[in-house]
CSV table of C-alpha atoms in Angstrom, one decimal:
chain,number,residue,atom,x,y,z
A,1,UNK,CA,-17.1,43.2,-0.2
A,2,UNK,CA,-16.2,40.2,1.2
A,3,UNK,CA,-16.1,39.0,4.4
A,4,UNK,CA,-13.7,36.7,4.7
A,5,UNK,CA,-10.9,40.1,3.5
A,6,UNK,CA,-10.4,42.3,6.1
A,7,UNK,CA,-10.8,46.0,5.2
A,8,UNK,CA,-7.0,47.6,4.4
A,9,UNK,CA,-6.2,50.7,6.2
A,10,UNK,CA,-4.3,53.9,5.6
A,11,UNK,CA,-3.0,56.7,7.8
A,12,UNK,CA,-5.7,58.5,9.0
A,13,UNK,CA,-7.9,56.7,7.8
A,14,UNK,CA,-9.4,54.1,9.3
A,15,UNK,CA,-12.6,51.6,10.2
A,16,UNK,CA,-13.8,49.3,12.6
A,17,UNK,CA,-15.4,46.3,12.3
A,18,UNK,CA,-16.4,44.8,15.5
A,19,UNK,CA,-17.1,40.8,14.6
A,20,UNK,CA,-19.2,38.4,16.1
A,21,UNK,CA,-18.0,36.1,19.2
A,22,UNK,CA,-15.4,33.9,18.0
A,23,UNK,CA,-14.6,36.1,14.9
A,24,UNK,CA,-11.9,38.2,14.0
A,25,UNK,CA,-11.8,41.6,13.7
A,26,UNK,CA,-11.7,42.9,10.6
A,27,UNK,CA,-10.3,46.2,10.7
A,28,UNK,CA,-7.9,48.5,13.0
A,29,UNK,CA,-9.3,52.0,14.5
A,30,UNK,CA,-7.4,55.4,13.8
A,31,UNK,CA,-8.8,58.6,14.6
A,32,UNK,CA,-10.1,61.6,12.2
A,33,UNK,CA,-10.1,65.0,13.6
A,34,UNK,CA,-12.9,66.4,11.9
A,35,UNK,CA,-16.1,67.6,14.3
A,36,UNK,CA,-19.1,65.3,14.4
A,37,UNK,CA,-22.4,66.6,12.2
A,38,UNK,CA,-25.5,66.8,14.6
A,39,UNK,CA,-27.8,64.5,13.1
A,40,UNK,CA,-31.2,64.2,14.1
A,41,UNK,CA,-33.7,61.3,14.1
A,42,UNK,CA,-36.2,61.8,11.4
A,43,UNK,CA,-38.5,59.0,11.3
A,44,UNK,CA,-41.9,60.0,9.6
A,45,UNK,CA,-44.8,60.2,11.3
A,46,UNK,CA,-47.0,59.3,8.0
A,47,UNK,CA,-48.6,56.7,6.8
A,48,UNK,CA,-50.1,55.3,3.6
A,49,UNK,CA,-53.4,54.0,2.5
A,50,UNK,CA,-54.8,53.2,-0.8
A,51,UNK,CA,-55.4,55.7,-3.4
A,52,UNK,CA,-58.7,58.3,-3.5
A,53,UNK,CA,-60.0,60.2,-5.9
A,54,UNK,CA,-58.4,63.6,-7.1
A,55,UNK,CA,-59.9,66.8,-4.5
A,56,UNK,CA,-61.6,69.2,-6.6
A,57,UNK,CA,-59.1,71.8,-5.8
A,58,UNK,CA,-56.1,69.9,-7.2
A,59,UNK,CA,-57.1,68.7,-10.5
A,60,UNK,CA,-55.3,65.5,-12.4
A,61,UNK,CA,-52.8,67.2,-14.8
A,62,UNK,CA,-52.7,66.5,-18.9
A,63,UNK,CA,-51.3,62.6,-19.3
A,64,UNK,CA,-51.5,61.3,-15.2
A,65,UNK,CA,-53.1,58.6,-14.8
A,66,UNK,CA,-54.7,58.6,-11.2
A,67,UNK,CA,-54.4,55.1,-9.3
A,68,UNK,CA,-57.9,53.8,-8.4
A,69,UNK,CA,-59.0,53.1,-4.8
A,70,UNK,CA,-58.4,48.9,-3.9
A,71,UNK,CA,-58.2,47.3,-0.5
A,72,UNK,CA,-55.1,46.3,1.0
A,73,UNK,CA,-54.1,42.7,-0.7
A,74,UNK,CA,-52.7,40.5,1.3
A,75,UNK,CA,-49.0,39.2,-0.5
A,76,UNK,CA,-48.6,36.0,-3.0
A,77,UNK,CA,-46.4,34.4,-0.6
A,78,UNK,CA,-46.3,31.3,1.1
A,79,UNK,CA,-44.9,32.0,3.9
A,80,UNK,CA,-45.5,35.4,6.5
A,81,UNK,CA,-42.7,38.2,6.0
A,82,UNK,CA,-39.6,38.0,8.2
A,83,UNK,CA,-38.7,40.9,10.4
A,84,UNK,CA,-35.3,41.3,12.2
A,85,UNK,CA,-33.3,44.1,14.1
A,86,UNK,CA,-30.2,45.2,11.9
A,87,UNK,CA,-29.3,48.1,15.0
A,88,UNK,CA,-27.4,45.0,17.2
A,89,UNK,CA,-24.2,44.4,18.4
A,90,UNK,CA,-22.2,42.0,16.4
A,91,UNK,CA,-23.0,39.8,19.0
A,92,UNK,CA,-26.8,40.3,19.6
A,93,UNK,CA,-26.9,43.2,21.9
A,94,UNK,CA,-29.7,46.1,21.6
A,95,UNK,CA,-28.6,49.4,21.0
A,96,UNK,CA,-28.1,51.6,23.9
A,97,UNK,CA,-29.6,54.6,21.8
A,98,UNK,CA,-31.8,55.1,18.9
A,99,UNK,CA,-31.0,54.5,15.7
A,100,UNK,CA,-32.2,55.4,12.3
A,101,UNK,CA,-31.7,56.6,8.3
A,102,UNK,CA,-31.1,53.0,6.9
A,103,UNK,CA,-30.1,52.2,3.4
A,104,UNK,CA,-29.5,49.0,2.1
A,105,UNK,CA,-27.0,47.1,-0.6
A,106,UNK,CA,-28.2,45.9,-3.7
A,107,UNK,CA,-27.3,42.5,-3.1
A,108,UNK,CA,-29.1,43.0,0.6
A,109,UNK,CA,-26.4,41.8,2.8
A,110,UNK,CA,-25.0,45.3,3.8
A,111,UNK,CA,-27.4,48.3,5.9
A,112,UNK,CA,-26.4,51.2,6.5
A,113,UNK,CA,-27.6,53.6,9.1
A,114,UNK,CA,-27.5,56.4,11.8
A,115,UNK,CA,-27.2,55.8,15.2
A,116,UNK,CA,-27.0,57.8,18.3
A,117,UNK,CA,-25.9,54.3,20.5
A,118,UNK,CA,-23.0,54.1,22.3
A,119,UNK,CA,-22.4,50.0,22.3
A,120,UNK,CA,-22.7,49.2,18.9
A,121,UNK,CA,-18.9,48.6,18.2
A,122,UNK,CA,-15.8,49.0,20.7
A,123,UNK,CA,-14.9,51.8,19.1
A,124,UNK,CA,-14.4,55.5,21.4
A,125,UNK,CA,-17.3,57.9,20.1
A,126,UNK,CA,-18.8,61.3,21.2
A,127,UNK,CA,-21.8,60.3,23.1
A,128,UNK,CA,-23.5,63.6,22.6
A,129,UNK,CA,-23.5,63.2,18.4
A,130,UNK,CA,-24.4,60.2,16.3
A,131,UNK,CA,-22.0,57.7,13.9
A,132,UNK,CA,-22.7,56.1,11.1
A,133,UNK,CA,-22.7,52.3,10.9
A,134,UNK,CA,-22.3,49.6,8.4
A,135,UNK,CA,-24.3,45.7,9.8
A,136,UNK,CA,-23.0,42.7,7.7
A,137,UNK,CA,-26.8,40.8,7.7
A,138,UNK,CA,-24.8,37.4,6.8
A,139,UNK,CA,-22.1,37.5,9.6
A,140,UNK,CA,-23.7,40.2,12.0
A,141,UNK,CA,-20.2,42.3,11.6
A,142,UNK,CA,-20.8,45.8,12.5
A,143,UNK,CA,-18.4,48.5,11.1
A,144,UNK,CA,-17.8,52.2,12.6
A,145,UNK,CA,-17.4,54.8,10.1
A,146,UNK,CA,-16.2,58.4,12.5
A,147,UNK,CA,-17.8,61.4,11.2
A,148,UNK,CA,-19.7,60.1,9.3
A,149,UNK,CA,-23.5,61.4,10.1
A,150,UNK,CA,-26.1,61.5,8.1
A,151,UNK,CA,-27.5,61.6,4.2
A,152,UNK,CA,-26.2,58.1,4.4
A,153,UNK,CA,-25.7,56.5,0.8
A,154,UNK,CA,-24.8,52.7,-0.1
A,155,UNK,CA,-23.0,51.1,-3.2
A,156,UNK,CA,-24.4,48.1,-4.7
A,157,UNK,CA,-21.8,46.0,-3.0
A,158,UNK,CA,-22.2,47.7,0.3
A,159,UNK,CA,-18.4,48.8,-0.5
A,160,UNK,CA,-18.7,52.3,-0.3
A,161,UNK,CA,-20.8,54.6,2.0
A,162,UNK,CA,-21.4,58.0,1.6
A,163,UNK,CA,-22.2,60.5,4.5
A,164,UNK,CA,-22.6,64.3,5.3
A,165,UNK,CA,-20.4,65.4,7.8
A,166,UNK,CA,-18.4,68.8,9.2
A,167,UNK,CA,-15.7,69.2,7.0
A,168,UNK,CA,-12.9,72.0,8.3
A,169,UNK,CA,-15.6,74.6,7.8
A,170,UNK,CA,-18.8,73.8,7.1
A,171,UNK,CA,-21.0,70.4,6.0
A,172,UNK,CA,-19.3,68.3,4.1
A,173,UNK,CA,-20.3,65.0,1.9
A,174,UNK,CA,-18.2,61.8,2.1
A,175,UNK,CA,-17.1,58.8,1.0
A,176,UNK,CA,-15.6,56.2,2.5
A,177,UNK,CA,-14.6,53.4,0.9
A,178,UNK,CA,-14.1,50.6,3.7
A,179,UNK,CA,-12.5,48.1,1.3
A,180,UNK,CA,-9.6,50.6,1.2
A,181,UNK,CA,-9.8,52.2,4.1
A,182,UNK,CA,-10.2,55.6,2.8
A,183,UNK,CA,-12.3,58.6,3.4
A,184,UNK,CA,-12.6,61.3,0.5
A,185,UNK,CA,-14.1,65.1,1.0
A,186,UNK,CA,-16.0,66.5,-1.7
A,187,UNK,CA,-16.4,69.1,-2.7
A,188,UNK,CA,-14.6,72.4,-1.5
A,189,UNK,CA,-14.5,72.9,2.4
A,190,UNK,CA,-15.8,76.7,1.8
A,191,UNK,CA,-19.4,76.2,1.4
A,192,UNK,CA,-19.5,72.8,1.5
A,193,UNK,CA,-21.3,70.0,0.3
A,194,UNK,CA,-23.7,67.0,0.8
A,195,UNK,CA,-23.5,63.7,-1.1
A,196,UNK,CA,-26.9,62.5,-2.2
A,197,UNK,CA,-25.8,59.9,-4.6
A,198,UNK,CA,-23.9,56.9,-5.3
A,199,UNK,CA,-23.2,55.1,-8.8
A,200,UNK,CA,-23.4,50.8,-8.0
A,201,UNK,CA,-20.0,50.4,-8.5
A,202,UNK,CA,-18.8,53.1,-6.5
A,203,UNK,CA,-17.2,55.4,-9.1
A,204,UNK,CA,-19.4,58.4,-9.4
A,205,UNK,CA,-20.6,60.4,-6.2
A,206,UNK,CA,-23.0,63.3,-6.9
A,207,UNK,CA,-23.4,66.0,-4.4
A,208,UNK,CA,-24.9,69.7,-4.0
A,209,UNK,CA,-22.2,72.3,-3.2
A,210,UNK,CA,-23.0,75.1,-1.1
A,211,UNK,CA,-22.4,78.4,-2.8
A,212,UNK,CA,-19.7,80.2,-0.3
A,213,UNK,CA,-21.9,83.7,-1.0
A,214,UNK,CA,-25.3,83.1,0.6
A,215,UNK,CA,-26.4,85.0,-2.8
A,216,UNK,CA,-25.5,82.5,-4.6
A,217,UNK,CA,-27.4,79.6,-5.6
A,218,UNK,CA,-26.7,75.7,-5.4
A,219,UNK,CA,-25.8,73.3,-7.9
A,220,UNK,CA,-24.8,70.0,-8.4
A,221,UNK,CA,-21.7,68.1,-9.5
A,222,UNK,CA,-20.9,64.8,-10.7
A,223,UNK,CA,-17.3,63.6,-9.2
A,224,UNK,CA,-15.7,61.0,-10.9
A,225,UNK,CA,-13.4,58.6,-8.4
A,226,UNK,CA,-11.3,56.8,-10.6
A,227,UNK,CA,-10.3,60.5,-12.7
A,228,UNK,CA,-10.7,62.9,-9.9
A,229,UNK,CA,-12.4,65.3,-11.9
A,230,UNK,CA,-15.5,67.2,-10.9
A,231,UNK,CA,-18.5,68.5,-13.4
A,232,UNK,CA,-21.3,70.5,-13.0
A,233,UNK,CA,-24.5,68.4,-14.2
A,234,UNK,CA,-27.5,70.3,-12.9
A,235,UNK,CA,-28.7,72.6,-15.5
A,236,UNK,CA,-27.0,75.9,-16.2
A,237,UNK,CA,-28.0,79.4,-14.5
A,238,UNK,CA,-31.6,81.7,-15.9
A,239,UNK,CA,-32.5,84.8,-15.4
A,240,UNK,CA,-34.5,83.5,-12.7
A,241,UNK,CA,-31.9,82.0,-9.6
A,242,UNK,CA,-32.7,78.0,-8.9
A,243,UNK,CA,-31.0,76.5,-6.2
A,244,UNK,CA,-30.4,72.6,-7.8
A,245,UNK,CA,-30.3,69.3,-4.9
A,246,UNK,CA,-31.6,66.2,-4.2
A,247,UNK,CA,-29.7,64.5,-6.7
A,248,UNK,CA,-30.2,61.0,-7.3
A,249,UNK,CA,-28.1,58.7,-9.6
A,250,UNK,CA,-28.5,55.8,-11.6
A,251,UNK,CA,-26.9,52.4,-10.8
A,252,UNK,CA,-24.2,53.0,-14.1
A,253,UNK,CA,-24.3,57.0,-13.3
A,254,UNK,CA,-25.5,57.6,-16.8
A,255,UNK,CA,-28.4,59.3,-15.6
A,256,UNK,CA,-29.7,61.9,-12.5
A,257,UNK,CA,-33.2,63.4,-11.4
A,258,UNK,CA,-32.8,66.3,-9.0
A,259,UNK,CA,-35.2,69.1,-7.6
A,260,UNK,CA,-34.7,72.9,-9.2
A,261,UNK,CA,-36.1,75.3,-6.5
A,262,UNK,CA,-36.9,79.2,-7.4
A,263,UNK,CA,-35.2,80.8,-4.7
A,264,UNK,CA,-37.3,84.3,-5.0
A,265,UNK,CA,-41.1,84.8,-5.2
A,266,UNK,CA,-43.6,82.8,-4.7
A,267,UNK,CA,-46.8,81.2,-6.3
A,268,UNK,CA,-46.7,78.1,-8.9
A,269,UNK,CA,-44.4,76.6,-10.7
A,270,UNK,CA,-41.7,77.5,-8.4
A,271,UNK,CA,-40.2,74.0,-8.3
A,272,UNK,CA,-38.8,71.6,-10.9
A,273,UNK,CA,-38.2,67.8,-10.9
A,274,UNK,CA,-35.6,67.8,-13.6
A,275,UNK,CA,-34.0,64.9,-15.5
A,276,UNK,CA,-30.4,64.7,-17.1
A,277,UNK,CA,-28.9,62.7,-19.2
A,278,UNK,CA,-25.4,63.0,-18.3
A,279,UNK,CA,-23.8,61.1,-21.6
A,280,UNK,CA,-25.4,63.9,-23.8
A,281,UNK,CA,-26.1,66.5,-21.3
A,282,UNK,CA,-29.8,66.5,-22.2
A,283,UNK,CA,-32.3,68.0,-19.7
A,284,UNK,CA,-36.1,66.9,-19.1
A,285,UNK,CA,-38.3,69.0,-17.1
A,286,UNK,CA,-41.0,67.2,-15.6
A,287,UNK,CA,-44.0,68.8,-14.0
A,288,UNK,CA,-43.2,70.6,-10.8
A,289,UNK,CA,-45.1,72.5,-8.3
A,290,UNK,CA,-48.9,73.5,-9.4
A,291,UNK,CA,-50.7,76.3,-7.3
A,292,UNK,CA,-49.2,76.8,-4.1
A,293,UNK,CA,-47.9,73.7,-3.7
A,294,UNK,CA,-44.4,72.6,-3.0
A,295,UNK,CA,-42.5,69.4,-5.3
A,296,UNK,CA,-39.7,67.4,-4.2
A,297,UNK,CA,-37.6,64.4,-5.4
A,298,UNK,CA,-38.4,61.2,-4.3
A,299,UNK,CA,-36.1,58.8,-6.3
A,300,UNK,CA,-34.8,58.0,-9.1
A,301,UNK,CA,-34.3,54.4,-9.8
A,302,UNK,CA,-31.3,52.2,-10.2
A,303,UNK,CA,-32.3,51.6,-13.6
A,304,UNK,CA,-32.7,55.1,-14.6
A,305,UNK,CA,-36.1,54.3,-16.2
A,306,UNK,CA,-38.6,55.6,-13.2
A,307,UNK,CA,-38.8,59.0,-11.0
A,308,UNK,CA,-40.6,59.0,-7.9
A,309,UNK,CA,-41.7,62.8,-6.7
A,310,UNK,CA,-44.0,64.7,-4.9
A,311,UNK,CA,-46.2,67.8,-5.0
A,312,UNK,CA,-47.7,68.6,-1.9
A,313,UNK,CA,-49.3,66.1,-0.3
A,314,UNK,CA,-49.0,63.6,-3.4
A,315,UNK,CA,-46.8,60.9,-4.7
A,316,UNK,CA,-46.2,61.1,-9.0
A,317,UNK,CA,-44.7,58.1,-10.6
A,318,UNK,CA,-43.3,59.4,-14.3
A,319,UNK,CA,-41.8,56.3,-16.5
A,320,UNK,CA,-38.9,57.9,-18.5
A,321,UNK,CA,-39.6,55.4,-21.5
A,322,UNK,CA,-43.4,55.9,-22.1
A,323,UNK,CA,-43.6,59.4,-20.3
A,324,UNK,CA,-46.8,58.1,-18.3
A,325,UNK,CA,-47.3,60.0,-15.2
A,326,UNK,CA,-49.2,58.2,-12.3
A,327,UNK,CA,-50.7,60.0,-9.4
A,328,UNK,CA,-50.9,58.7,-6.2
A,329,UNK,CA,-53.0,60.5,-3.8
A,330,UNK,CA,-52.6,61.6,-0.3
A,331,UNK,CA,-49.7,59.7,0.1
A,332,UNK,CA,-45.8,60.7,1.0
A,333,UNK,CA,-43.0,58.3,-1.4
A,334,UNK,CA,-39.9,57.5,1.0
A,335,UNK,CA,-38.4,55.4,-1.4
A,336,UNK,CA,-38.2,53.2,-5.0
A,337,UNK,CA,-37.0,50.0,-5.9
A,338,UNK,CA,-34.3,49.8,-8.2
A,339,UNK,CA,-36.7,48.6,-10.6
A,340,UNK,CA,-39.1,51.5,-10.2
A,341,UNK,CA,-41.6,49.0,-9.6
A,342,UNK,CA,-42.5,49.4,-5.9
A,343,UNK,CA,-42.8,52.5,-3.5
A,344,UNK,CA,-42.1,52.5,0.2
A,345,UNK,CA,-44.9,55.6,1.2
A,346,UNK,CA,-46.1,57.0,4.4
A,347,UNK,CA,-49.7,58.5,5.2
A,348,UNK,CA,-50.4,61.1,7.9
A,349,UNK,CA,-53.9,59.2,8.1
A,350,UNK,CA,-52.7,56.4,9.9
A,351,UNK,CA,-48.6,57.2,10.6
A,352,UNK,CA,-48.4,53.8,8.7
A,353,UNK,CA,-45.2,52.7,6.4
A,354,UNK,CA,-46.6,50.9,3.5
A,355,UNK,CA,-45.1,49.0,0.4
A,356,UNK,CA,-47.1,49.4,-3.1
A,357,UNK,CA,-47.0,47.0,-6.1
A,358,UNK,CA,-47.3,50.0,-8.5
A,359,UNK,CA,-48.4,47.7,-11.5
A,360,UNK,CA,-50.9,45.7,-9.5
A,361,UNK,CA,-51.6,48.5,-7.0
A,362,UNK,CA,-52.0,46.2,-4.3
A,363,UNK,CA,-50.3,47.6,-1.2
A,364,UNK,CA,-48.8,45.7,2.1
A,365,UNK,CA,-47.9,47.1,5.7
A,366,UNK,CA,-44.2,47.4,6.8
A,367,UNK,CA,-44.4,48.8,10.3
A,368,UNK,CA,-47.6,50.5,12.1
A,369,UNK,CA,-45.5,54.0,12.3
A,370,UNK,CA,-42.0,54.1,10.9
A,371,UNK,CA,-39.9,56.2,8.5
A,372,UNK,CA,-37.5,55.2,5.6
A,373,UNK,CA,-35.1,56.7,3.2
A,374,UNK,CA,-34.5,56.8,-0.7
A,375,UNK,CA,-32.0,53.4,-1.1
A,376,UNK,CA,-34.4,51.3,1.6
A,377,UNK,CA,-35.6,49.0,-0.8
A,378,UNK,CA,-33.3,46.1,-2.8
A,379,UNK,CA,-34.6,45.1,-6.3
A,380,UNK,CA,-38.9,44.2,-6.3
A,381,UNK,CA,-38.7,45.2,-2.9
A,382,UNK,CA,-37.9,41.5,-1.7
A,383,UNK,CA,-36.2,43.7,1.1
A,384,UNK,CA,-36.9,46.6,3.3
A,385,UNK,CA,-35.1,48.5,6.1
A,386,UNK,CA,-36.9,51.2,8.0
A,387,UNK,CA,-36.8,52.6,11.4
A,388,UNK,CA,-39.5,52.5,13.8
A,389,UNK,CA,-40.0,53.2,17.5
A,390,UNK,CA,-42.7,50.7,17.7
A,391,UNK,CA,-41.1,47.9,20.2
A,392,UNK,CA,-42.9,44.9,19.6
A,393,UNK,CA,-41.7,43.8,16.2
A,394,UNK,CA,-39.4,41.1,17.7
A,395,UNK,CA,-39.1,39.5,20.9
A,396,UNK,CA,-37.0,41.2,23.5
A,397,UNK,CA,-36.9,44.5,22.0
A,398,UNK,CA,-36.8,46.6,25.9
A,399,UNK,CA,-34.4,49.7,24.8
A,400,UNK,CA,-37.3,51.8,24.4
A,401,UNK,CA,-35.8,53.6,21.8
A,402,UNK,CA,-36.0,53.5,17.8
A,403,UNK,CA,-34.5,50.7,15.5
A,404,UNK,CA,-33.2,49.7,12.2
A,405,UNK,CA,-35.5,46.7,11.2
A,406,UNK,CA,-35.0,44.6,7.8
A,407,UNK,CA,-38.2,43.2,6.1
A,408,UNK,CA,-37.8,40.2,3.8
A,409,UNK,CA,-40.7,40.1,1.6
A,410,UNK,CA,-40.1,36.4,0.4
């Protein structure tokens, strides 16, 4: 997406970008009628710390490796990491709200996030509900994107953004293209649907559709922008009824982890991390839930090579290629690198957000308390975006609410 082209727009459709002093604006405003989603600041209130040994109550399973206790390393770099506010103004200005939810581009010029703040672009907005936002890092543009709140998703290019909103009847995911000035429902509006997934290039969204019986379960779909066409990739019905979500895609949409959750009974096994390839339509169970315990998805990385999960109160690191299974303890995954070699985690211990060099294990504090989302992190984590309430991360930070902050690594 470039800066200097400002983004085209279409009836109905429309976004604004609200430039820096003595830049132009690079987009016109128009109006969608469709009734904000309530979102709601999530910021985790857990931390990480390094790895401990297994409880005796939750044994290591066949093939994990557990990751050995270290003390936190301080980072092979010469120079300290740099912290700045994405939630500003294009012209400086704090937020008049809080603000969370952040994704970033792959290229790490573009963030993404949630924001209940009324003064972030010119634009008229219901002060009651938050709006999604889009913060060039290299010009300080900020762009409006109406109804769009929540279960925000990036492109590689930072052209695309996908959000959850209300569609004409119930939630509804989205994506709006802000090159083109469009803004595409999928799904059907009965039952709706939530995008949890982009492709890098913008062309495949996945999302989970709603079932419009409440007996029915979920599944997911793959829809393809450039055809139109929908298909259904989560794996097909059993005897036993799985609701399917949490899809995450690969950068070239060839691949997709999601969670499979047993929607009757209780007791083990009652969740699935499953993995699809969508060229051949192969599916890959990985270990799910143990006891009582309850798994969810992580991540999947950009590459498609690495799955990020947890199971109760641990993190599980599977590589796709050698089928090794690492185990981190007592520690909450937020988020992967595209390169599956880093893990943004919290830890109730401490409410700390911590960064983890999963092949050296050494581990690095982001933010004292903070939370992040699956697409914070840009390739080897070089850069991080997280929210935080904390308000002395940069000087003159006196809005006493919660921010989007960018961490560059080196």
């Amino acid at each position: 997406m470039s800066a200097a082209a400002p983004y085209r727009t279409r009836a109905n459709e429309t976004y604004r970008t609200a430039a820096p002093a003595g830049r132009v604006t690079a987009g016109r405003a128009a109006r969608h009628g469709v009734t904000a989603l309530v979102g709601a600041l999530a910021l985790a209130l857990m931390s990480g710390t390094a790895a401990t040994a297994s409880p005796a109550n939750s044994p290591t399973r066949p093939g994990t490796e557990t990751q050995r206790p270290h003390a936190e390393q301080v980072p092979h770099t010469t120079s300290k990491p740099r912290i700045e506010r994405a939630s500003l103004t294009a012209d400086g200005t704090e937020a008049n709200d809080a603000s969370w939810g952040a994704v970033i581009s792959a290229d790490g010029r573009y963030v993404a996030f949630i924001s209940k703040a009324t003064n972030l672009t010119p634009d008229p907005n219901n002060p009651y509900l938050p709006d999604a936002y889009v913060k060039d890092l290299r010009t300080g543009a900020v762009t409006f994107i109406r109804d769009g709140l929540g279960g925000v998703r990036i492109s590689a290019d930072g052209r695309c953004v996908g959000t959850n909103a209300f569609g004409a009847h119930d939630l509804q995911g989205f994506v709006h293209d802000l090159k083109a000035g469009t803004r595409q429902a999928l799904g059907s509006a009965r039952g709706g649907s939530q995008i949890t997934g982009l492709s890098g290039d913008c062309r495949y969204a996945v999302y989970t559709a709603n079932p419009h019986h409440p007996a029915d379960p979920q599944r997911i779909y793959l829809h393809d922008r450039t055809t139109g066409q929908d298909a259904l990739v989560s794996r097909p019905p059993t005897s036993e009824q799985y609701d399917m979500s949490d899809g995450s895609l690969s950068a070239d949409g060839r691949t997709l982890a999601y969670r499979a959750h047993r929607r009757l009974g209780d007791g083990p096994d009652r969740d699935d991390i499953i993995v699809t390839n969508l060229r051949t339509g192969e599916h890959r169970q990985l270990d799910g839930s143990q006891d009582d315990a309850t798994a969810a998805l992580v991540q999947l990385s950009a590459n498609g090579r690495t799955v990020a999960y947890t199971v109760g109160l641990d993190t599980y690191v599977h590589d796709l290629r050698t089928g090794r299974t690492t185990r981190l303890n007592k520690i909450q995954g937020r988020a992967l690198s595209p390169d599956g070699g880093h893990l943004l985690y919290t830890d109730g211990n401490t409410e700390a957000l911590r960064l983890r060099n999963l092949r050296s294990g050494a581990d690095h504090l982001v933010a004292a308390q903070g939370g992040a989302e699956p697409g914070a992190l840009t390739a080897h984590a070089r850069t991080t975006v997280f929210a935080t309430p904390a308000g002395d991360l940069v000087p003159s930070d006196t809005n006493n609410a919660a921010d989007v902050f960018v961490r560059r690594g080196r």
